[in-house]
Amino acid sequence: MDVKIKSVFHYVGAGFTFGFFVSLAGLAFENSRHNIPLEHAFTSPVHFIMPLIMGLATGLLAFFYRKRRAEKVRVVNEYSKNLNSLLEVNYALISSIDLDVVLQVIVDKSVRLLSLDTGAIYLHENEKIYLGATTPPLPNEFPEALRFDLLENHPTIRKSIETKTAVSIYDAHEALLSEAEREIVKVRNLRSVLYIPLFIEQRSIGTLILGTTLSTRAFSDDETKLCSAFTSLSALAIENSRLYKRSKIIANELRKKNDEFLSLNELLNESNFRIQKINEDLRISKERAEESDRLKTSFLQNMSHEVRTPLNAIVGFAQLIAEPNRTNGKNRLFSDKIISGSDKLIGIITDVIEISQIQANQVQMKSAELNLIALINSIVNKYEKRAAEKEIAFVFRQNVPYKELIVKSDGEKLKKILSHLIHNALKFTQAGTVEIRCKLVDSELQISVSDTGIGISLEQQNIIFDPFRQVETGLIRSYGGNGIGLSLVKAYTELLNGSVSVKSRLGSGTTFDIALPLNIIEAKPDDKMLTSVEVDAPPFIVASAVDTILIVDDEYSNYLYLYELLQPTHIEILHASNGKQAVDICRTNNAVGLILMDIKMPIMDGATAAKLIREFRPSLPIIAQTAYTLEHEKLDNVKVFNDYIIKPINKYEFQQKMMVYVDR
């Protein structure tokens, strides 16, 4: 039997008993007043009905009173339970200020509060929502796009925000939802869902979503109110966490600003010293700028003089040769002077180009195997005649006990180092001796060039290796030069991983010491010191295997010069004035066996023409004739051409080059 029915019978029986005794007491009182016999007391039906009615009424009153009291107790207990839950949630929320932790606590506690299966919280910002926390964790198949989405794709969330009330869905499988909401219901397997907005001062900051997964259920008003109270606490906790996070950011920024201000203060404290240093640097810079201007002016004046001097000889003697009635002896003398002036002019131009290359950091090392002994002897022998002309004793002491010493190094730069030092020694020595010492210590070549010339002051020794520096300046100069030679010596020596030093005393001569580490490939011992002898070049008459040579040059004078040099070979000479003509000639004339190709020409340059010719005549030798003198430009040319020869073209070098390609 139902408990409530049992309770009703219990209270009615008790009431009936109570009513019966009350009626009995009433009858006894009446009998005593009216002298009615006791046996007549229960003869009337009223005497039985009244106790029954009174018992029933009393039992029902007692039942409803007890029920109402129990309901009040239940409500109080439920309220106490909810209050404890809210206090527990509040404690959990205030125990952490980390936003991620707070969000997870909100979700976990709300699910437990309503005894649900799942929960999630979305935060709102600028019409966008992003997932803050979930319980249980999201499955792997949860779409990444739904973690960050537009608010417009979730109309139920928007409805809860606009109405500022909780929105419940009894059965999500049958509800009218958006595509995004259906996807969430499907992945999370939701049935009944409750959407509760989170507000701070009429501003929406998020939505708490709670639900069941196994069965449907309705959410009561009390549950909704409880969740609303809970979400109010949650909204405050979220806002506090955000404010804390922002405050940390602001604090960090303030700390950085404070550090910056401290640094600025230090900088301000040092400003006086720095200003003084800047002023000192400005003074030094001004002096250096003035010195640089002076050096540039002096350099330009010297260069003008150095260039015009050989040009004067070239132009003057060329005009004299053109005059009639000159003897062959005179013309030969004039020709030698023209050649000497040309060599000097080429040397000046080469020095300027090389110092510019050094200052632009474009110097490249070109290593190759070479006979160091032969190289040094050839350079020394070159200056013996000049020393004899000045009546200066020229001494060469070689302490390298090898007939041949094959090393891997940059021969061109070794030549320039030794040539500049010997040239300077002869130039600044009017009488006395120039001595060159050469010895090998372990794997290091040590070269010393000494003279008994004018010497260098101690002040000048500190700057003598700087570009454009000269011992003499001004218009009254006893010695020529452009102030570049020693700069090249220092730069090339350091490029070869060597060192250079100077010892001198004004009026007592100068000694330059060079130390160069060597990469020795092969050494052949010899008891005798090797001497180099220059041999005159043989006549340029060869048994040619080439029938036709094509000269490609837009300057007719250059073509005419090469034509004259090739006349002794009796080879047919063709001329093209640009690269396009050269390509056309090679297509139609298979007799062409060698091409001398200029690089810079109109219509089509030499490199492009050579590439096109290679497509249909890959084995045809092509030699570049170029005015480009930088080492990296030489290497670029070799990639396209078989060989190269640099303008101005030396007759004997040209003939030696031709013997390689013509007499095959």
XYZ file of C-alpha atoms in Angstrom:
664
model
C 0.000 0.000 0.000
C 1.193 3.535 -0.825
C 2.963 5.348 2.003
C 0.744 8.446 1.625
C -2.482 6.307 1.934
C -1.087 4.617 5.019
C -0.377 8.019 6.488
C -3.937 9.170 5.759
C -5.481 6.079 7.514
C -3.101 6.530 10.381
C -4.109 10.147 10.945
C -7.853 9.391 10.405
C -7.798 6.466 12.947
C -6.047 8.633 15.476
C -8.557 11.410 14.844
C -11.526 9.065 15.163
C -10.246 7.778 18.515
C -9.702 11.317 19.710
C -13.232 12.308 18.493
C -14.842 9.331 20.167
C -13.406 10.190 23.567
C -14.306 13.830 23.099
C -17.934 12.828 22.257
C -18.033 10.454 25.241
C -16.879 13.241 27.510
C -19.539 15.502 26.028
C -22.320 12.984 26.589
C -21.220 12.434 30.191
C -21.332 16.195 30.721
C -24.854 16.371 29.193
C -26.138 13.441 31.294
C -24.896 15.067 34.435
C -26.795 18.227 33.604
C -30.060 16.638 32.434
C -30.028 13.342 34.428
C -30.102 11.165 31.283
C -29.402 7.498 31.957
C -26.077 6.184 30.570
C -27.714 3.410 28.600
C -29.510 6.055 26.555
C -26.288 7.806 25.681
C -25.529 5.834 22.468
C -29.081 5.225 21.284
C -28.991 8.200 18.904
C -27.099 7.796 15.539
C -25.635 11.232 16.106
C -23.664 9.817 18.942
C -21.830 7.566 16.482
C -21.576 9.883 13.465
C -20.083 12.826 15.328
C -17.018 10.962 16.563
C -16.476 9.663 13.033
C -16.707 13.139 11.451
C -14.512 14.670 14.107
C -11.957 11.868 13.754
C -11.890 12.210 9.967
C -11.533 15.995 10.122
C -8.891 15.827 12.799
C -6.896 13.147 10.888
C -7.008 15.063 7.627
C -5.945 18.291 9.314
C -3.077 16.493 10.998
C -2.033 14.844 7.676
C -2.006 18.083 5.680
C -0.229 19.912 8.449
C 2.466 17.253 8.596
C 2.767 17.212 4.789
C 3.135 20.987 4.580
C 5.692 20.919 7.332
C 7.651 18.172 5.519
C 7.514 20.213 2.276
C 8.887 23.254 4.056
C 11.635 21.139 5.553
C 12.430 19.739 2.094
C 12.533 23.217 0.554
C 14.777 24.442 3.338
C 17.064 21.434 2.913
C 17.132 21.897 -0.878
C 17.862 25.585 -0.480
C 20.588 24.771 2.036
C 22.044 22.206 -0.364
C 21.993 24.662 -3.271
C 23.471 27.368 -1.096
C 26.258 25.028 -0.052
C 26.821 24.155 -3.715
C 26.996 27.835 -4.642
C 29.372 28.500 -1.760
C 31.484 25.561 -2.888
C 31.481 26.881 -6.466
C 32.274 30.381 -5.265
C 35.195 29.076 -3.223
C 36.455 27.084 -6.207
C 36.174 30.132 -8.455
C 37.970 32.512 -6.110
C 40.706 29.977 -5.407
C 42.224 30.565 -8.856
C 42.644 33.568 -11.149
C 43.932 31.646 -14.128
C 41.275 31.977 -16.854
C 41.623 28.421 -18.186
C 41.299 26.968 -14.679
C 38.287 29.159 -13.886
C 36.489 28.135 -17.081
C 37.069 24.434 -16.377
C 35.799 24.823 -12.783
C 32.623 26.533 -14.056
C 31.859 23.702 -16.455
C 32.686 20.886 -14.015
C 30.707 22.385 -11.092
C 27.648 23.276 -13.179
C 27.397 19.729 -14.575
C 27.683 18.293 -11.065
C 25.225 20.858 -9.650
C 22.370 19.707 -11.932
C 23.506 16.065 -12.137
C 23.958 16.278 -15.931
C 26.239 14.461 -18.378
C 28.103 17.133 -20.308
C 28.876 20.818 -20.379
C 30.799 23.485 -22.280
C 31.377 27.204 -22.101
C 31.793 29.525 -25.090
C 33.226 33.029 -24.713
C 32.030 35.905 -26.901
C 34.036 38.687 -28.482
C 33.195 40.899 -31.495
C 30.432 38.670 -32.892
C 32.711 35.649 -32.592
C 32.668 32.752 -30.157
C 35.418 30.434 -29.061
C 35.357 27.308 -26.912
C 36.784 27.939 -23.455
C 36.357 24.605 -21.650
C 34.390 21.332 -21.813
C 33.559 18.302 -19.708
C 34.141 15.530 -20.552
C 37.033 16.320 -22.954
C 36.189 16.768 -26.627
C 36.364 13.700 -28.877
C 38.966 13.585 -31.657
C 36.304 13.967 -34.332
C 35.106 17.320 -32.946
C 35.408 19.808 -35.855
C 38.212 22.319 -35.394
C 36.053 24.974 -37.062
C 33.515 24.766 -34.204
C 36.120 25.730 -31.614
C 36.263 29.198 -33.196
C 33.132 30.258 -35.030
C 30.885 33.182 -35.870
C 28.037 33.938 -33.475
C 25.587 34.095 -36.383
C 26.086 30.336 -36.939
C 24.638 29.617 -33.466
C 21.105 31.139 -33.271
C 20.248 29.445 -29.945
C 23.222 31.094 -28.272
C 22.244 34.421 -29.860
C 18.642 33.964 -28.600
C 19.810 33.419 -25.017
C 21.952 36.552 -25.298
C 19.200 38.718 -26.786
C 16.555 37.550 -24.265
C 19.055 37.509 -21.392
C 17.394 34.302 -20.169
C 18.181 30.623 -20.227
C 16.958 28.698 -23.288
C 16.197 24.997 -22.893
C 15.719 22.331 -25.578
C 13.875 19.208 -24.441
C 15.038 16.960 -27.311
C 17.874 18.246 -29.465
C 17.375 15.426 -31.978
C 13.969 16.856 -32.927
C 14.622 20.583 -32.419
C 15.069 23.061 -35.267
C 18.789 23.850 -35.105
C 21.418 25.437 -37.364
C 23.967 23.320 -39.199
C 26.705 24.180 -36.706
C 24.438 23.387 -33.749
C 23.380 20.061 -35.294
C 27.047 19.168 -35.786
C 27.762 19.848 -32.103
C 24.690 17.808 -31.038
C 25.823 14.936 -33.239
C 29.445 14.893 -32.103
C 28.593 15.360 -28.404
C 25.528 13.044 -28.609
C 23.314 15.610 -26.833
C 19.624 15.095 -25.988
C 18.327 17.788 -23.626
C 20.281 21.069 -23.682
C 20.213 24.209 -21.544
C 21.783 27.480 -22.785
C 22.524 30.011 -20.016
C 23.984 33.438 -20.960
C 26.720 35.065 -18.888
C 26.440 38.843 -18.407
C 28.535 41.518 -16.767
C 26.765 44.893 -16.474
C 24.434 44.184 -19.408
C 27.390 42.989 -21.477
C 27.417 39.436 -22.780
C 30.725 37.660 -22.198
C 29.807 34.001 -22.782
C 27.292 31.164 -22.767
C 27.212 28.073 -20.529
C 25.805 25.021 -22.338
C 24.680 22.021 -20.233
C 23.008 18.834 -21.368
C 22.190 15.158 -21.126
C 23.377 12.407 -23.441
C 21.410 9.307 -22.457
C 17.835 10.548 -22.066
C 15.682 13.635 -22.264
C 14.652 15.672 -19.280
C 12.919 18.960 -18.562
C 14.719 21.736 -16.707
C 12.632 23.195 -13.841
C 12.390 26.868 -12.989
C 14.291 26.243 -9.792
C 17.140 24.617 -11.738
C 17.141 27.481 -14.197
C 17.218 30.023 -11.364
C 19.989 28.092 -9.648
C 22.013 28.051 -12.866
C 21.379 31.764 -13.336
C 22.759 32.441 -9.863
C 25.665 30.161 -10.612
C 26.395 31.874 -13.934
C 26.333 35.281 -12.249
C 29.164 34.110 -10.008
C 30.858 32.536 -13.012
C 30.637 35.741 -15.050
C 32.263 37.666 -12.216
C 35.008 35.034 -11.928
C 35.653 35.140 -15.706
C 35.763 38.930 -15.698
C 38.128 38.911 -12.711
C 40.408 36.436 -14.481
C 40.395 38.572 -17.611
C 41.074 41.693 -15.598
C 43.902 39.909 -13.807
C 45.354 38.783 -17.118
C 45.114 42.316 -18.478
C 46.583 43.696 -15.277
C 49.534 41.327 -15.663
C 50.019 42.532 -19.215
C 49.767 46.137 -18.074
C 52.125 45.394 -15.184
C 54.633 43.834 -17.568
C 54.319 46.809 -19.876
C 54.768 49.174 -16.935
C 57.772 47.143 -15.826
C 59.221 47.383 -19.323
C 58.485 51.105 -19.396
C 60.131 51.455 -16.009
C 63.169 49.569 -17.267
C 63.182 51.778 -20.339
C 62.987 54.875 -18.165
C 65.831 53.545 -16.030
C 67.862 52.864 -19.156
C 66.962 56.299 -20.472
C 68.049 57.774 -17.191
C 71.373 55.982 -17.511
C 71.667 57.243 -21.058
C 70.896 60.759 -19.870
C 73.506 60.405 -17.152
C 76.032 59.414 -19.791
C 74.904 62.058 -22.274
C 77.551 64.584 -21.274
C 80.313 62.059 -21.770
C 78.848 60.881 -25.053
C 78.373 64.435 -26.306
C 81.984 65.152 -25.479
C 83.037 61.988 -27.268
C 80.846 62.874 -30.257
C 82.415 66.310 -30.375
C 85.855 64.731 -30.236
C 84.892 62.257 -32.969
C 83.516 65.115 -35.045
C 86.760 66.982 -34.641
C 88.757 63.916 -35.679
C 86.331 63.241 -38.559
C 86.667 66.847 -39.692
C 90.451 66.560 -39.633
C 90.270 63.245 -41.500
C 87.857 64.707 -44.038
C 90.175 67.647 -44.596
C 93.104 65.245 -44.852
C 91.097 63.074 -47.254
C 90.268 66.091 -49.407
C 93.920 67.086 -49.387
C 94.964 63.551 -50.330
C 92.355 63.371 -53.081
C 93.449 66.725 -54.472
C 97.070 65.659 -54.315
C 96.208 62.291 -55.842
C 94.295 63.873 -58.730
C 97.157 66.282 -59.364
C 99.649 63.419 -59.252
C 97.473 61.235 -61.477
C 97.087 64.034 -63.987
C 100.848 64.381 -64.064
C 101.502 60.624 -64.044
C 99.026 59.992 -66.885
C 99.967 62.970 -69.046
C 103.672 62.210 -68.846
C 103.527 58.840 -70.692
C 100.750 60.166 -72.947
C 103.005 63.010 -73.942
C 105.711 60.532 -74.933
C 103.222 58.325 -76.814
C 101.622 61.160 -78.767
C 104.858 63.051 -79.355
C 106.944 60.163 -80.615
C 104.034 58.823 -82.666
C 103.909 62.175 -84.464
C 107.669 62.099 -84.992
C 107.517 58.605 -86.496
C 104.902 59.863 -88.954
C 107.256 62.576 -90.250
C 109.212 61.757 -93.428
C 112.969 61.366 -93.742
C 113.386 59.624 -90.410
C 116.042 56.926 -90.229
C 115.175 53.417 -89.128
C 117.339 53.861 -86.062
C 115.442 56.967 -85.043
C 112.089 55.311 -85.655
C 113.177 52.289 -83.620
C 114.137 54.600 -80.725
C 110.836 56.473 -80.975
C 108.955 53.169 -81.079
C 110.702 51.993 -77.912
C 109.718 55.224 -76.172
C 106.090 54.796 -77.255
C 106.077 51.208 -75.967
C 107.679 52.289 -72.689
C 105.127 55.089 -72.229
C 102.279 52.697 -73.038
C 103.514 50.180 -70.479
C 103.769 52.905 -67.853
C 100.260 54.184 -68.648
C 98.840 50.664 -68.499
C 100.523 50.156 -65.131
C 98.984 53.363 -63.732
C 95.502 52.450 -64.942
C 95.861 48.899 -63.614
C 96.933 50.182 -60.185
C 93.930 52.511 -59.974
C 91.533 49.724 -60.966
C 93.071 47.316 -58.460
C 93.000 49.760 -55.536
C 89.338 50.486 -56.362
C 88.700 46.748 -56.398
C 90.356 46.399 -52.975
C 88.357 49.262 -51.468
C 85.141 47.757 -52.884
C 86.018 44.391 -51.258
C 85.998 42.624 -54.612
C 89.486 41.124 -54.476
C 89.528 37.423 -55.247
C 92.373 34.958 -54.892
C 93.170 32.853 -57.955
C 95.347 29.953 -56.848
C 97.264 27.783 -59.277
C 100.429 25.680 -59.277
C 103.568 27.664 -60.185
C 107.354 27.442 -60.001
C 108.176 29.965 -57.284
C 111.925 30.033 -58.019
C 111.403 30.826 -61.697
C 108.794 33.444 -60.826
C 111.077 35.312 -58.400
C 114.063 35.128 -60.781
C 112.055 36.480 -63.690
C 110.891 39.480 -61.616
C 114.412 40.219 -60.345
C 115.938 39.926 -63.823
C 113.350 42.372 -65.125
C 114.759 45.150 -62.884
C 118.483 44.442 -63.381
C 118.607 46.560 -66.531
C 116.898 49.503 -64.811
C 119.395 49.334 -61.911
C 122.269 49.289 -64.384
C 120.851 52.370 -66.136
C 120.834 54.257 -62.778
C 124.313 52.901 -61.921
C 122.989 51.335 -58.716
C 124.396 48.098 -57.306
C 121.715 45.458 -57.637
C 122.202 42.432 -55.351
C 120.013 39.330 -55.291
C 120.681 36.792 -52.533
C 118.579 33.668 -52.861
C 118.784 31.166 -50.029
C 116.314 28.621 -51.389
C 118.192 25.367 -52.079
C 115.807 24.080 -54.723
C 116.042 23.919 -58.473
C 112.278 23.963 -58.670
C 109.772 24.809 -55.942
C 106.224 24.105 -57.054
C 103.669 25.852 -54.844
C 99.959 26.577 -55.071
C 99.389 30.308 -54.842
C 98.252 33.399 -56.754
C 101.179 34.115 -59.087
C 99.824 37.473 -60.312
C 99.614 38.873 -56.801
C 103.086 37.545 -55.906
C 104.456 39.345 -58.979
C 102.775 42.614 -58.006
C 104.014 42.437 -54.392
C 107.659 41.913 -55.355
C 107.522 44.235 -58.385
C 106.136 47.192 -56.397
C 108.766 46.780 -53.656
C 111.700 46.560 -56.090
C 110.309 49.411 -58.200
C 110.046 51.671 -55.116
C 113.550 50.730 -53.952
C 115.031 51.703 -57.339
C 112.920 54.862 -57.575
C 113.960 56.298 -54.188
C 117.645 55.315 -54.439
C 119.901 57.734 -56.355
C 123.167 56.050 -55.432
C 124.206 53.015 -53.463
C 122.626 49.556 -53.383
C 119.311 47.767 -53.752
C 119.392 44.309 -52.239
C 116.794 41.517 -52.451
C 117.047 38.598 -50.052
C 114.929 35.506 -50.375
C 114.909 32.498 -48.045
C 112.646 29.624 -47.065
C 112.055 28.967 -43.347
C 110.019 25.783 -42.884
C 107.032 26.449 -45.177
C 107.283 30.239 -45.062
C 108.833 32.393 -47.785
C 110.671 35.401 -46.364
C 111.551 38.215 -48.768
C 113.494 41.337 -47.824
C 113.924 44.360 -50.147
C 116.465 46.895 -48.862
C 117.804 50.120 -50.325
C 120.145 52.969 -49.389
C 117.700 55.628 -50.553
C 116.043 58.615 -48.895
C 114.354 56.622 -46.125
C 110.977 57.163 -44.462
C 110.290 59.169 -41.299
C 108.756 57.438 -38.277
C 105.585 59.467 -38.710
C 105.287 58.419 -42.352
C 105.945 54.761 -41.509
C 102.630 54.607 -39.608
C 100.609 55.686 -42.658
C 102.741 54.660 -45.635
C 100.502 51.660 -46.418
C 97.348 53.845 -46.579
C 96.022 54.533 -50.104
C 97.312 57.682 -51.840
C 100.001 58.316 -49.203
C 103.361 59.476 -50.511
C 106.667 60.452 -48.967
C 106.656 63.593 -51.076
C 103.686 65.925 -51.593
C 103.163 69.226 -53.363
C 104.450 70.555 -56.684
C 108.182 70.205 -55.945
C 108.671 66.453 -56.191
C 111.900 64.614 -56.936
C 110.178 61.257 -57.434
C 107.109 60.185 -59.354
C 104.386 57.800 -58.313
C 100.703 57.764 -57.442
C 100.735 56.587 -53.802
C 99.022 53.263 -54.563
C 101.845 50.708 -54.791
C 102.392 50.026 -51.068
C 98.634 49.822 -50.446
C 98.467 47.054 -53.051
C 101.478 45.322 -51.460
C 99.800 45.263 -48.040
C 96.382 44.190 -49.367
C 97.751 41.356 -51.532
C 100.125 40.160 -48.810
C 97.278 39.887 -46.324
C 95.105 38.172 -48.947
C 97.820 35.499 -49.186
C 97.717 35.190 -45.350
C 101.101 36.891 -45.066
C 102.474 39.986 -43.338
C 104.505 43.027 -44.353
C 106.592 45.374 -42.195
C 108.910 48.332 -42.752
C 112.114 49.458 -41.059
C 113.606 52.780 -42.046
C 115.463 55.850 -40.926
C 115.224 59.128 -42.723
C 118.259 59.560 -44.992
C 119.606 56.038 -44.317
C 117.470 53.782 -46.496
C 114.509 51.447 -46.061
C 113.877 47.711 -45.661
C 110.576 45.998 -46.378
C 110.093 42.468 -44.999
C 107.493 40.089 -46.428
C 106.488 36.758 -44.844
C 104.220 34.448 -46.883
C 103.074 30.958 -45.859
C 103.421 28.501 -48.758
C 101.417 25.499 -49.853
C 104.337 23.470 -51.249
C 103.398 20.846 -53.845
C 106.855 19.662 -54.956
C 110.474 20.637 -54.298
C 113.530 19.570 -56.362
C 116.841 20.183 -54.516
C 119.807 21.765 -56.303
C 123.207 22.826 -55.009
C 123.342 25.806 -57.350
C 121.226 28.887 -57.192
C 118.916 29.040 -60.174
C 119.215 32.062 -62.473
C 116.695 33.128 -65.015
C 117.642 34.272 -68.510
C 115.312 36.089 -70.828
C 115.296 34.681 -74.363
C 114.151 36.659 -77.365
C 110.933 35.387 -78.882
C 111.326 33.380 -82.143
C 109.861 34.724 -85.382
C 106.078 34.242 -85.568
C 106.013 31.874 -88.526
C 104.170 28.601 -87.954
C 102.878 25.731 -89.989
C 99.208 26.511 -89.493
C 96.464 23.922 -89.118
C 93.854 26.727 -89.260
C 92.811 28.056 -92.671
C 90.625 30.981 -91.602
C 90.529 33.254 -88.526
C 87.524 35.459 -87.787
C 88.312 38.716 -85.957
C 85.224 40.175 -84.294
C 85.680 43.794 -83.165
C 83.628 46.964 -83.646
C 86.788 49.114 -83.651
C 88.397 48.861 -87.087
C 91.796 49.964 -85.740
C 91.821 46.992 -83.370
C 90.987 44.650 -86.264
C 93.735 46.211 -88.394
C 96.323 45.738 -85.607
C 95.471 42.034 -85.213
C 95.407 41.641 -88.994
C 98.994 42.949 -89.208
C 100.140 40.671 -86.386
C 98.675 37.630 -88.192
C 100.115 38.421 -91.625
C 103.236 36.204 -91.204
C 100.954 33.148 -90.836
C 99.421 33.618 -94.332
C 96.044 32.626 -92.866
C 92.864 34.054 -94.394
C 91.458 36.766 -92.097
C 87.740 37.634 -91.913
C 86.213 40.596 -90.064
C 82.871 41.052 -88.251
C 81.951 44.316 -86.514
C 79.466 42.816 -84.020
C 78.381 39.524 -82.478
C 75.427 38.995 -84.815
C 77.639 39.205 -87.915
C 80.028 36.705 -86.305
C 77.208 34.199 -85.712
C 75.996 34.585 -89.322
C 79.515 34.098 -90.754
C 80.101 30.959 -88.657
C 76.789 29.491 -89.852
C 77.674 29.952 -93.525
C 81.455 29.455 -93.478
C 82.689 26.156 -92.047
C 86.293 27.096 -92.902
C 86.511 29.361 -89.846
C 88.911 27.566 -87.499
C 89.482 30.216 -84.819
C 87.629 33.292 -83.545
C 89.143 36.338 -81.808
C 86.054 37.780 -80.144
C 85.720 41.234 -78.598
C 83.409 41.356 -75.533
C 81.708 44.747 -75.616
C 80.108 45.454 -79.020
C 76.891 46.949 -80.413
C 73.863 44.872 -81.528
C 75.163 41.680 -79.850
C 77.987 41.334 -77.292
C 80.765 38.783 -77.630
C 79.661 36.486 -74.773
C 76.149 36.089 -76.232
C 77.572 35.465 -79.705
C 79.972 32.828 -78.332
C 77.108 30.977 -76.627
C 75.096 30.914 -79.871
C 78.082 29.696 -81.915
C 78.701 26.929 -79.360
C 75.236 25.534 -80.157
C 76.211 24.554 -83.725
C 80.059 24.686 -83.559
C 80.831 23.370 -80.030
C 84.503 22.534 -80.727
C 85.402 25.814 -82.465
C 88.111 27.660 -80.435
C 86.995 31.153 -79.366
C 89.456 33.544 -77.697
C 88.134 36.624 -75.926
C 89.922 39.946 -76.474
C 88.743 42.189 -73.676
C 89.489 45.442 -71.907
C 87.995 44.107 -68.644
C 90.903 43.545 -66.273
C 89.315 42.501 -62.980
C 90.071 38.941 -61.956
C 86.422 37.912 -61.499
C 85.651 39.221 -65.011
C 88.477 37.070 -66.379
C 86.980 34.018 -64.713
C 83.519 34.822 -66.103
C 84.970 35.070 -69.603
C 86.718 31.701 -69.323
C 83.346 30.055 -68.723
C 82.285 31.006 -72.260
C 85.599 31.208 -74.124
C 88.514 28.819 -74.551
C 90.967 31.548 -73.528
C 91.313 35.315 -73.219
C 93.819 38.055 -74.011
C 93.644 41.468 -72.363
C 93.789 44.790 -74.206
C 96.084 46.536 -74.931
C 97.377 43.419 -76.649
C 101.103 42.820 -76.378
C 102.596 41.604 -79.648
C 104.712 38.832 -78.145
C 102.031 37.591 -75.724
C 99.577 37.492 -78.623
C 101.970 35.497 -80.787
C 102.612 32.989 -78.003
C 98.852 32.593 -77.524
C 98.289 32.079 -81.257
C 100.951 29.357 -81.428
C 98.835 27.301 -79.033
C 95.678 27.478 -81.148
C 96.999 27.909 -84.710
C 99.842 25.352 -84.798
C 97.904 22.277 -83.725
